[in-house]
Tab-separated table of C-alpha atoms and ligand atoms in Angstrom:
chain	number	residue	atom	x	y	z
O	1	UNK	CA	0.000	0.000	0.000
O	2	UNK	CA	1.251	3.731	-0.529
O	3	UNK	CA	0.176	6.511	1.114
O	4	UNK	CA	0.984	10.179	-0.132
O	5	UNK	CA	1.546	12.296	3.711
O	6	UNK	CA	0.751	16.241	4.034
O	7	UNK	CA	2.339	18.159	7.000
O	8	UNK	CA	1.450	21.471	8.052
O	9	UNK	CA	0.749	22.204	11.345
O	10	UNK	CA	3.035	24.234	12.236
O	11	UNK	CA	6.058	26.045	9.838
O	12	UNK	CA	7.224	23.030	8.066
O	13	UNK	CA	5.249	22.232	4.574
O	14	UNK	CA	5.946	18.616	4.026
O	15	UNK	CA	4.799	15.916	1.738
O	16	UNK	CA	6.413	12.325	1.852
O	17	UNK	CA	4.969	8.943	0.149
O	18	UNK	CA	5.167	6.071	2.484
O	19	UNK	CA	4.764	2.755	1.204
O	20	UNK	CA	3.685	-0.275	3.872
O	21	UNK	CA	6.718	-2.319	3.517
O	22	UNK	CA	8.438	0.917	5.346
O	23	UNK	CA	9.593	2.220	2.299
O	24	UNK	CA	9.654	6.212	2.208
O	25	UNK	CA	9.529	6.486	-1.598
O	26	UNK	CA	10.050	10.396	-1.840
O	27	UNK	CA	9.448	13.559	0.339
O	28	UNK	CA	10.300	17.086	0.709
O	29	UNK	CA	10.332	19.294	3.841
O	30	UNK	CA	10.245	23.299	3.076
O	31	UNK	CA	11.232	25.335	6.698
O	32	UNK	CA	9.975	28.487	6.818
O	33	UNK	CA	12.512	29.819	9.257
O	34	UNK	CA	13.318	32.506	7.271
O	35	UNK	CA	9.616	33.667	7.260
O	36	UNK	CA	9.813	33.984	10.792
O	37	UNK	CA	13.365	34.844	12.061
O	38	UNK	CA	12.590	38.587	12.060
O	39	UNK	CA	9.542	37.925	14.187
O	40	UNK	CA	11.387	35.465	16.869
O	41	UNK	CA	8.621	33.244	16.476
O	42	UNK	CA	6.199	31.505	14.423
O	43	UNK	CA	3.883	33.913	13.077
O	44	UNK	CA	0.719	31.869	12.343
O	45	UNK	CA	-0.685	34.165	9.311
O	46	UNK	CA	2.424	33.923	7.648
O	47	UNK	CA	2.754	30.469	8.466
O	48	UNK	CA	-0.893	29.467	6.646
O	49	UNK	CA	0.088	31.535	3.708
O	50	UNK	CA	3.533	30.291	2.918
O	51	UNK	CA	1.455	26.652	3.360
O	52	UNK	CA	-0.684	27.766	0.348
O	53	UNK	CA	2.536	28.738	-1.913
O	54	UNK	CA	4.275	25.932	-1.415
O	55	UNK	CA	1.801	22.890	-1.131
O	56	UNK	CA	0.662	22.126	-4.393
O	57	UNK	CA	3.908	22.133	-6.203
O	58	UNK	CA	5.571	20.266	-3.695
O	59	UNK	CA	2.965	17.595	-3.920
O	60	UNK	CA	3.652	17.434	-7.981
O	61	UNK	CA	7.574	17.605	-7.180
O	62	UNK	CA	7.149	14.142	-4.333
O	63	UNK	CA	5.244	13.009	-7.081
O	64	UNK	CA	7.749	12.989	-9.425
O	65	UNK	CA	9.862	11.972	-7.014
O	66	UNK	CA	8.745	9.041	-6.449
O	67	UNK	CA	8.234	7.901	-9.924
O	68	UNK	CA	4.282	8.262	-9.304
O	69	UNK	CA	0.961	9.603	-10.699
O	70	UNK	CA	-1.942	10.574	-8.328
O	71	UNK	CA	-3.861	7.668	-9.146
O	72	UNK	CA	-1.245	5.018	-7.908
O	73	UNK	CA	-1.261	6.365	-4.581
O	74	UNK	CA	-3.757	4.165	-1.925
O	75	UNK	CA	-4.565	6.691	0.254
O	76	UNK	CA	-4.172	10.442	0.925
O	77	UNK	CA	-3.124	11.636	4.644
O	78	UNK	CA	-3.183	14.851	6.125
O	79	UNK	CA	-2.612	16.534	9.169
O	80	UNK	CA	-5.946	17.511	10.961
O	81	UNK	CA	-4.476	18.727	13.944
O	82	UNK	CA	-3.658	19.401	16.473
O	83	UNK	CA	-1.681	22.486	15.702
O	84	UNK	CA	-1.963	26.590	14.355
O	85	UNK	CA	-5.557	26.161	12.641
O	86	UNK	CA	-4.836	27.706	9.436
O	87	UNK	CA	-1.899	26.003	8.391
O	88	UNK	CA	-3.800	22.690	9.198
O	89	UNK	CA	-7.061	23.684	6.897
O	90	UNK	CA	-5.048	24.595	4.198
O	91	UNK	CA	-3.238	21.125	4.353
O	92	UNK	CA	-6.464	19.418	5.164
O	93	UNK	CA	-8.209	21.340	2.543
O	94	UNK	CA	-5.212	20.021	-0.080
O	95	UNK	CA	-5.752	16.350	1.137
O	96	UNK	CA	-9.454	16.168	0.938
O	97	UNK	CA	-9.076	18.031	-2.590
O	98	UNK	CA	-6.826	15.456	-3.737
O	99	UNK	CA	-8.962	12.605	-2.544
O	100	UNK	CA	-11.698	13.471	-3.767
O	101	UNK	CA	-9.987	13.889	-7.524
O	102	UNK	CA	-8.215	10.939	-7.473
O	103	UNK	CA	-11.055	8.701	-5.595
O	104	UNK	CA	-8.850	8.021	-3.332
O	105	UNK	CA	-9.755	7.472	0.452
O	106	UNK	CA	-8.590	10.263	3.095
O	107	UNK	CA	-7.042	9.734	6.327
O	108	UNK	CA	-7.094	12.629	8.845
O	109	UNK	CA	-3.946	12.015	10.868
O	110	UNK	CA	-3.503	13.199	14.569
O	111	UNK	CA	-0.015	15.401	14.283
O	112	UNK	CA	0.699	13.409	18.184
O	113	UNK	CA	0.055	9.916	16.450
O	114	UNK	CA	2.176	10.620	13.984
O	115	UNK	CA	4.897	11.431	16.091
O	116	UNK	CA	3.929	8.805	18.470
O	117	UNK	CA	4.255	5.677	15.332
O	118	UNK	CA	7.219	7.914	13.834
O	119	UNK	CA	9.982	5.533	15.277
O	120	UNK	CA	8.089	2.257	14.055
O	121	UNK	CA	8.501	3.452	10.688
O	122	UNK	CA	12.142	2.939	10.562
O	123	UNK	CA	12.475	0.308	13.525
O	124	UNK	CA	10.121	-2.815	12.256
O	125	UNK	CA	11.031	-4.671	15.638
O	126	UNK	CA	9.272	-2.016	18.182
O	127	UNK	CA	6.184	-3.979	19.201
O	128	UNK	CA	3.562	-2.660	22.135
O	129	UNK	CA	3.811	-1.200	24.472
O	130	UNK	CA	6.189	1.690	24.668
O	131	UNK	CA	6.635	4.603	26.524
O	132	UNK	CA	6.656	7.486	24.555
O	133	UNK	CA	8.640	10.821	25.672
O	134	UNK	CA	7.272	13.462	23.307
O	135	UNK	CA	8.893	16.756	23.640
O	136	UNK	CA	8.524	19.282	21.281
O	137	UNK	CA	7.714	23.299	20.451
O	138	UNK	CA	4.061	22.588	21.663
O	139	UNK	CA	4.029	19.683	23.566
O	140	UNK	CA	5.755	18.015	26.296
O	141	UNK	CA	3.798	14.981	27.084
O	142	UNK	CA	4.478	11.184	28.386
O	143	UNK	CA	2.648	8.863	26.606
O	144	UNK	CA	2.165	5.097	27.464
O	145	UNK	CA	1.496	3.697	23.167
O	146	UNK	CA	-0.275	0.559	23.703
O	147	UNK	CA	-1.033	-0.177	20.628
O	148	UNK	CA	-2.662	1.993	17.393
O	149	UNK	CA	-5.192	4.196	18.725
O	150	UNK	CA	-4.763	3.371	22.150
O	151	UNK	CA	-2.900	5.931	23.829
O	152	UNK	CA	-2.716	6.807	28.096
O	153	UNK	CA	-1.166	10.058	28.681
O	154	UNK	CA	0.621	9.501	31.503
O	155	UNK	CA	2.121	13.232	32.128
O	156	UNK	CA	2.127	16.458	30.646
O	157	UNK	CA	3.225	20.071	31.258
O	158	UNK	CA	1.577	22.495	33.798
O	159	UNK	CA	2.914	25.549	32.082
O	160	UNK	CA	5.613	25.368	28.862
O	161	UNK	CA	6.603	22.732	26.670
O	162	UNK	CA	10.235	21.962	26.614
O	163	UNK	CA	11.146	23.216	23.073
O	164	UNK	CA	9.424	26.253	24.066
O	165	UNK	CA	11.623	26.439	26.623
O	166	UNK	CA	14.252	26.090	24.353
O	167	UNK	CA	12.926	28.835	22.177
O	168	UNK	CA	12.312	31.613	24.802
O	169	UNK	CA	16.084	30.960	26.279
O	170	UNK	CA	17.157	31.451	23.044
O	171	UNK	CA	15.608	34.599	22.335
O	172	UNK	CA	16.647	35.778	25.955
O	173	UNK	CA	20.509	34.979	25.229
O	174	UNK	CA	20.107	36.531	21.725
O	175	UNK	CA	20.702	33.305	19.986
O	176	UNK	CA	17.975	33.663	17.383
O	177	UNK	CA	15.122	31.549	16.129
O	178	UNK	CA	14.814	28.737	16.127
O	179	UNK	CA	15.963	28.411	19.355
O	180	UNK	CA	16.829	24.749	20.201
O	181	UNK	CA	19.574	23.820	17.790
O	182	UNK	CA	21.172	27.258	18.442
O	183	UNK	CA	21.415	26.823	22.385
O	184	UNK	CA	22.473	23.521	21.722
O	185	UNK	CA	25.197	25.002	19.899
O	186	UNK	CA	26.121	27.533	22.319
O	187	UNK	CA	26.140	24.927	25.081
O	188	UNK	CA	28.792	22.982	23.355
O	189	UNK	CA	31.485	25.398	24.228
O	190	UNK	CA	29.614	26.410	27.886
O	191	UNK	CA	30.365	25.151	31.663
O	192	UNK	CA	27.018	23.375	32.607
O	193	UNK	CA	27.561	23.539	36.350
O	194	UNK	CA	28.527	27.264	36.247
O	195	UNK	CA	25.070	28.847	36.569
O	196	UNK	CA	23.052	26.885	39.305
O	197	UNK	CA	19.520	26.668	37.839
O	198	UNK	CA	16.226	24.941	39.328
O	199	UNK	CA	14.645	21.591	37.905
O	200	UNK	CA	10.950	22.032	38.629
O	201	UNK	CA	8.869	19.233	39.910
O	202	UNK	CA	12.359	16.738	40.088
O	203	UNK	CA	11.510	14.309	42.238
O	204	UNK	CA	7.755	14.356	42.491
O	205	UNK	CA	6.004	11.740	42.482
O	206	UNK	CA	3.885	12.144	39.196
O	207	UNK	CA	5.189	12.508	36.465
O	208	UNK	CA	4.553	15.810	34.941
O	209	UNK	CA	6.680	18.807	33.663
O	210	UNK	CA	7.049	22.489	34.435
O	211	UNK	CA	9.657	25.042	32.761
O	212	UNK	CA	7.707	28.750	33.863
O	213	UNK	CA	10.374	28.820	36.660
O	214	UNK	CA	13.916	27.757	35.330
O	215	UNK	CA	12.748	29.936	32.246
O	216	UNK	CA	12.686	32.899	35.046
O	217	UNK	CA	15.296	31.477	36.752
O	218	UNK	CA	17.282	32.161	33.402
O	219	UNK	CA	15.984	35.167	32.500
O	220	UNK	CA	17.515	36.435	35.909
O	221	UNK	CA	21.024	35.130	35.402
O	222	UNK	CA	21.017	36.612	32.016
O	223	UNK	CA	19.896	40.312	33.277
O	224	UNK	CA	22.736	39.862	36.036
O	225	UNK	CA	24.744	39.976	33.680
O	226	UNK	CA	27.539	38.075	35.223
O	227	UNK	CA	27.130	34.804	32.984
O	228	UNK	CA	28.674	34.121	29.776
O	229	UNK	CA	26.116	33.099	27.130
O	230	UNK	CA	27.401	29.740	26.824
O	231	UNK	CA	27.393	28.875	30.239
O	232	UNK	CA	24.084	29.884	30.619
O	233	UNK	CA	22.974	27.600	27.541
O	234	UNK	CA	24.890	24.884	29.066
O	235	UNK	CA	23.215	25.366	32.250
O	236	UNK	CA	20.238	25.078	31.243
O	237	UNK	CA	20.048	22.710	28.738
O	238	UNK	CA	21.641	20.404	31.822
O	239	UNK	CA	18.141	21.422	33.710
O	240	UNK	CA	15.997	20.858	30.978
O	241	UNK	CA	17.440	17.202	30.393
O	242	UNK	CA	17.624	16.338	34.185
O	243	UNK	CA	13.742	17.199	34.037
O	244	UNK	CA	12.948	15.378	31.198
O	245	UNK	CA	15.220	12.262	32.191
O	246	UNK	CA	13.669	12.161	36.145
O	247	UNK	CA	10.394	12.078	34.813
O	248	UNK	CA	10.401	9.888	32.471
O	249	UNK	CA	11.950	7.734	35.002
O	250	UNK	CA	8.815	8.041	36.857
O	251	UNK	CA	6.617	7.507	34.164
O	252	UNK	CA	8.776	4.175	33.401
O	253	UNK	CA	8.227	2.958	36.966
O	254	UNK	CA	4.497	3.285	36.163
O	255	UNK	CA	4.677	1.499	33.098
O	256	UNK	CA	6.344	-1.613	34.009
O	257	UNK	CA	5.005	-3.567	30.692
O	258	UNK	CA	6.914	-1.013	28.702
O	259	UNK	CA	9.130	-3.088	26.042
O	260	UNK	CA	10.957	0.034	25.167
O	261	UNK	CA	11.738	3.811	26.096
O	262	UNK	CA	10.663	5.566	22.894
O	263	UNK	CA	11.592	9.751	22.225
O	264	UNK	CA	9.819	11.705	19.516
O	265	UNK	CA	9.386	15.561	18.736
O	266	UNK	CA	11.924	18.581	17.867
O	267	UNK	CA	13.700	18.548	21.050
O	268	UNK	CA	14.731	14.646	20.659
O	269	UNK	CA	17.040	16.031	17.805
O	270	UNK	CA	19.369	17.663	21.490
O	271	UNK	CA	22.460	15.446	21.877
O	272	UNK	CA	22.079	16.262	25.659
O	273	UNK	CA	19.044	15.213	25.982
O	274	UNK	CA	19.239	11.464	24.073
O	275	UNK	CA	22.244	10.715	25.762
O	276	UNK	CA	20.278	11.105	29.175
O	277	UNK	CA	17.978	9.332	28.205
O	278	UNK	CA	19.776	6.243	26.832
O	279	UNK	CA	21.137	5.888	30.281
O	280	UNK	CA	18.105	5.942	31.712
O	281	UNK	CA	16.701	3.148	29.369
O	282	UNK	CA	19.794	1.042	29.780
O	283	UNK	CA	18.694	0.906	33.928
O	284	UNK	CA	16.016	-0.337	33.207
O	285	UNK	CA	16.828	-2.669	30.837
O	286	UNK	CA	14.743	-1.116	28.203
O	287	UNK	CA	15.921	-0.822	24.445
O	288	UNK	CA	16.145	3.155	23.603
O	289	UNK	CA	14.413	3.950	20.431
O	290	UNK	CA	14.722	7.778	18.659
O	291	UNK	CA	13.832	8.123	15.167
O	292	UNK	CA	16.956	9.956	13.093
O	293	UNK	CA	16.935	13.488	12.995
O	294	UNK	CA	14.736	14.307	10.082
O	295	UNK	CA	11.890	12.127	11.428
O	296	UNK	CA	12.044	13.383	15.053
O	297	UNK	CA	10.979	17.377	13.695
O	298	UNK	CA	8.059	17.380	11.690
O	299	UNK	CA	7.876	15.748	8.457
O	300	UNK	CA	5.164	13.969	6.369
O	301	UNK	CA	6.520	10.714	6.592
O	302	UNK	CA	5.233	10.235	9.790
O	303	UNK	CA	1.500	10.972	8.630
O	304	UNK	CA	1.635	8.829	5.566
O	305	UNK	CA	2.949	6.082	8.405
O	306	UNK	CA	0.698	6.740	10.868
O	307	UNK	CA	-2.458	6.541	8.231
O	308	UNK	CA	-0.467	3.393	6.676
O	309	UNK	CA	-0.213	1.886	10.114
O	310	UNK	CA	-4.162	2.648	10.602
O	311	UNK	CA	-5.380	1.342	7.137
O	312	UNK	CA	-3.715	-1.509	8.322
O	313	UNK	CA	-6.316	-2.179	10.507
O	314	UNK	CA	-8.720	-1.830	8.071
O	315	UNK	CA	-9.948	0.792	5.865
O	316	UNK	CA	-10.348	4.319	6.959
O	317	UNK	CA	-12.015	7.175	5.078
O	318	UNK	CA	-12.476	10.699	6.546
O	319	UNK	CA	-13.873	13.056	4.159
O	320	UNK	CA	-15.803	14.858	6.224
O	321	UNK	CA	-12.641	15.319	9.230
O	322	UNK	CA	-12.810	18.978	10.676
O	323	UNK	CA	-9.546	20.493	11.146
O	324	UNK	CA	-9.026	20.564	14.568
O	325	UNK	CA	-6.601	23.430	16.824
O	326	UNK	CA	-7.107	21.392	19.751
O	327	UNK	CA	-6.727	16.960	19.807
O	328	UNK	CA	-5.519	15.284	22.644
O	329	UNK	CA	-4.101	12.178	21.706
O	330	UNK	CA	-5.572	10.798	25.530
O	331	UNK	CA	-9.594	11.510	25.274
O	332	UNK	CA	-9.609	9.975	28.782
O	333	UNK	CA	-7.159	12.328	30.228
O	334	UNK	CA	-7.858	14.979	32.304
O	335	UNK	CA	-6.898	18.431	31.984
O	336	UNK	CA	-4.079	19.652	34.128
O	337	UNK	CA	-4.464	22.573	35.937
O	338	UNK	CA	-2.197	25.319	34.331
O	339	UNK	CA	-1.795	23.440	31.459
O	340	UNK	CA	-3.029	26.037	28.601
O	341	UNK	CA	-2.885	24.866	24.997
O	342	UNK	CA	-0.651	22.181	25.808
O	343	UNK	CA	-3.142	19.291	26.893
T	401	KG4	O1	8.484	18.591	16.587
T	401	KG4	P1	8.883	19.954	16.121
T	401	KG4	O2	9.623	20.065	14.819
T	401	KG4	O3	7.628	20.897	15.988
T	401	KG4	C1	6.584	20.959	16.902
T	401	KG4	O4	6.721	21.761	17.848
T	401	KG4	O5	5.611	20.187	16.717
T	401	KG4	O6	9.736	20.623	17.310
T	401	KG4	C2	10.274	21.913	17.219
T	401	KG4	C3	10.898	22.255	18.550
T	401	KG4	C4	11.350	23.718	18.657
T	401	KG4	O7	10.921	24.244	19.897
T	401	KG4	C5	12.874	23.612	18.598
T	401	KG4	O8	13.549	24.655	19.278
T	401	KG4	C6	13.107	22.275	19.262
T	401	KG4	O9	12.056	21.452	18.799
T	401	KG4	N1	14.411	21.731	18.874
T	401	KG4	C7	15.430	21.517	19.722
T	401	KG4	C8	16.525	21.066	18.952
T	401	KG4	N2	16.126	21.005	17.644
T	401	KG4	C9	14.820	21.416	17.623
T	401	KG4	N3	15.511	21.691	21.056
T	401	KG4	C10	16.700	21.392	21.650
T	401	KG4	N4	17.792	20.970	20.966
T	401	KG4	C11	17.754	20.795	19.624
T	401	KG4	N5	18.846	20.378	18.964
T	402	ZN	ZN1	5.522	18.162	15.902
């Protein structure tokens, strides 16, 4: 089966085809970081327009590609959220358009799903259940991934997410956007023990996250001015990862039929951060799993997969799917108090 994927949920237009035997037969990722930079941030106008400029050619170009017409495609996937609403509609929009012109069936793909399937894409072995550490710009979230479609949130943030974390230190130590790989950079040549910095909620006994106050805590060592910038990226890229790798060892002490310790998202691209985590696997005696690079930020391979890994299930056909800001991969979880936008 092959499955054409549209991504474009956030400032990356993507379109990968995916066929079932794990195959990714073609796709293109356009950044729009230069759309952005001046504005620090991801400007979500701009975002939905560069979307509509960019879309339908790049679907022709994977197209060609791949060697492919529209018609020998199985399925179309798209992106239905969650994520900035206009840059989902107008990929949406695209996908049901080229559905319904090819007579092709539509899956509307969860943006957390595909994330959350990304690493079985590339590693046929990972069976159910896995825990799932996804930490990216929007999310920061610990998911237990018992199987497709069945998916227990097990924590989640009470304020930021960790890549926006990432972003606003950057912008505070005029690194520029975006903001993980440069601190990430800048903490190469830094002292991480120079700049003592909190790790909020270490050590609790659930498992969620919190960044409001070491992203303070940062803002005041940079107005002190008696830090050097990469110390203070070094610093707290070392809090970040202790907080991410002490709860997720929570999370794995809840999840004792976990076969694997599984990262996903933007911020599992941090060399920090994976190696923390790898050592926390290997005590517990749980294989460490994190897609390469290009799969961990967002892509369109991972919605063609997720779709592929759905239709494998049996067929699925969404024509009607509402694009959707909000979509908690959990529908049993409960909101956490101070959580915002990032349930
Ligand atoms: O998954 P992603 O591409 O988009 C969504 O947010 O869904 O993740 C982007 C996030 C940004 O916040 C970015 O700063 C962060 O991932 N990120 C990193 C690194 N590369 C990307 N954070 C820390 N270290 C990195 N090397
Ligand atoms: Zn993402």
């Amino acid at each position: 089966m092959i499955v054409l994927g549209i991504e474009s949920s956030c400032d990356e237009t993507a379109v990968a085809v995916v066929c079932s035997d794990r195959t990714i037969l073609a796709q293109r990722i356009a950044s729009q970081e230069a759309e952005h930079r001046p504005f620090g941030g991801v400007v979500p106008e701009l975002a939905a327009r560069a979307h509509v400029e960019r879309l339908t050619p790049m679907v022709e170009a994977v197209l060609a590609d791949a060697g492919l017409a529209l018609e020998d495609v199985d399925a179309i996937a798209a992106t239905a959220g969650p994520g900035l609403i206009g840059g989902v509609m107008v990929g949406l929009m695209t996908g049901k358009a080229l559905a319904f012109a090819a007579g092709k069936p539509l899956v509307a793909v969860n943006h957390l799903e595909g994330h959350a399937l990304s690493p079985r894409l590339v590693d046929a072995g990972l069976a159910f259940p896995y825990l799932l550490l996804l930490v990216s710009g929007g999310h920061c979230q610990l998911i237990a991934v018992d199987g497709v479609g069945a998916y227990r949130r097990l924590a989640t943030t009470i304020d930021d997410a960790a890549g926006e974390a990432f972003d606003k230190v950057a912008k505070m130590l005029g690194l520029g956007f975006p903001g993980g790989p440069a601190v990430e950079r800048a903490a190469r040549a830094g002292n991480h023990h120079a700049v003592p910095l909190p790790r909020p909620l270490v050590g609790s006994g659930e498992p969620h996250f919190s960044f409001a106050g070491l992203k303070t805590a940062v803002l005041r060592a940079v107005q002190s001015g008696r830090h050097a910038t990469d110390d203070v990226a070094a610093s707290f890229q070392a809090a970040v990862t202790d907080c991410l790798a002490d709860r997720t060892a929570i999370a794995l002490g809840a999840m004792p039929e976990a076969t694997a310790l599984v990262v996903a998202g933007g911020v599992a691209a941090n060399g920090a951060v994976r190696a923390a985590l790898e050592v926390l696997a290997k005590a517990h005696g749980l294989p460490f799993v994190a897609p390469p690079l290009a799969l961990c930020t967002d892509n369109a391979a991972m919605i063609a997969w997720a779709a592929l890994e759905r239709l494998a299930l049996g067929p699925v056909d969404e024509p009607d799917a509402e694009a959707r800001p909000r979509w908690p991969l959990d529908r049993q979880a409960e909101s956490v108090r101070g959580a915002g936008v990032k349930a």
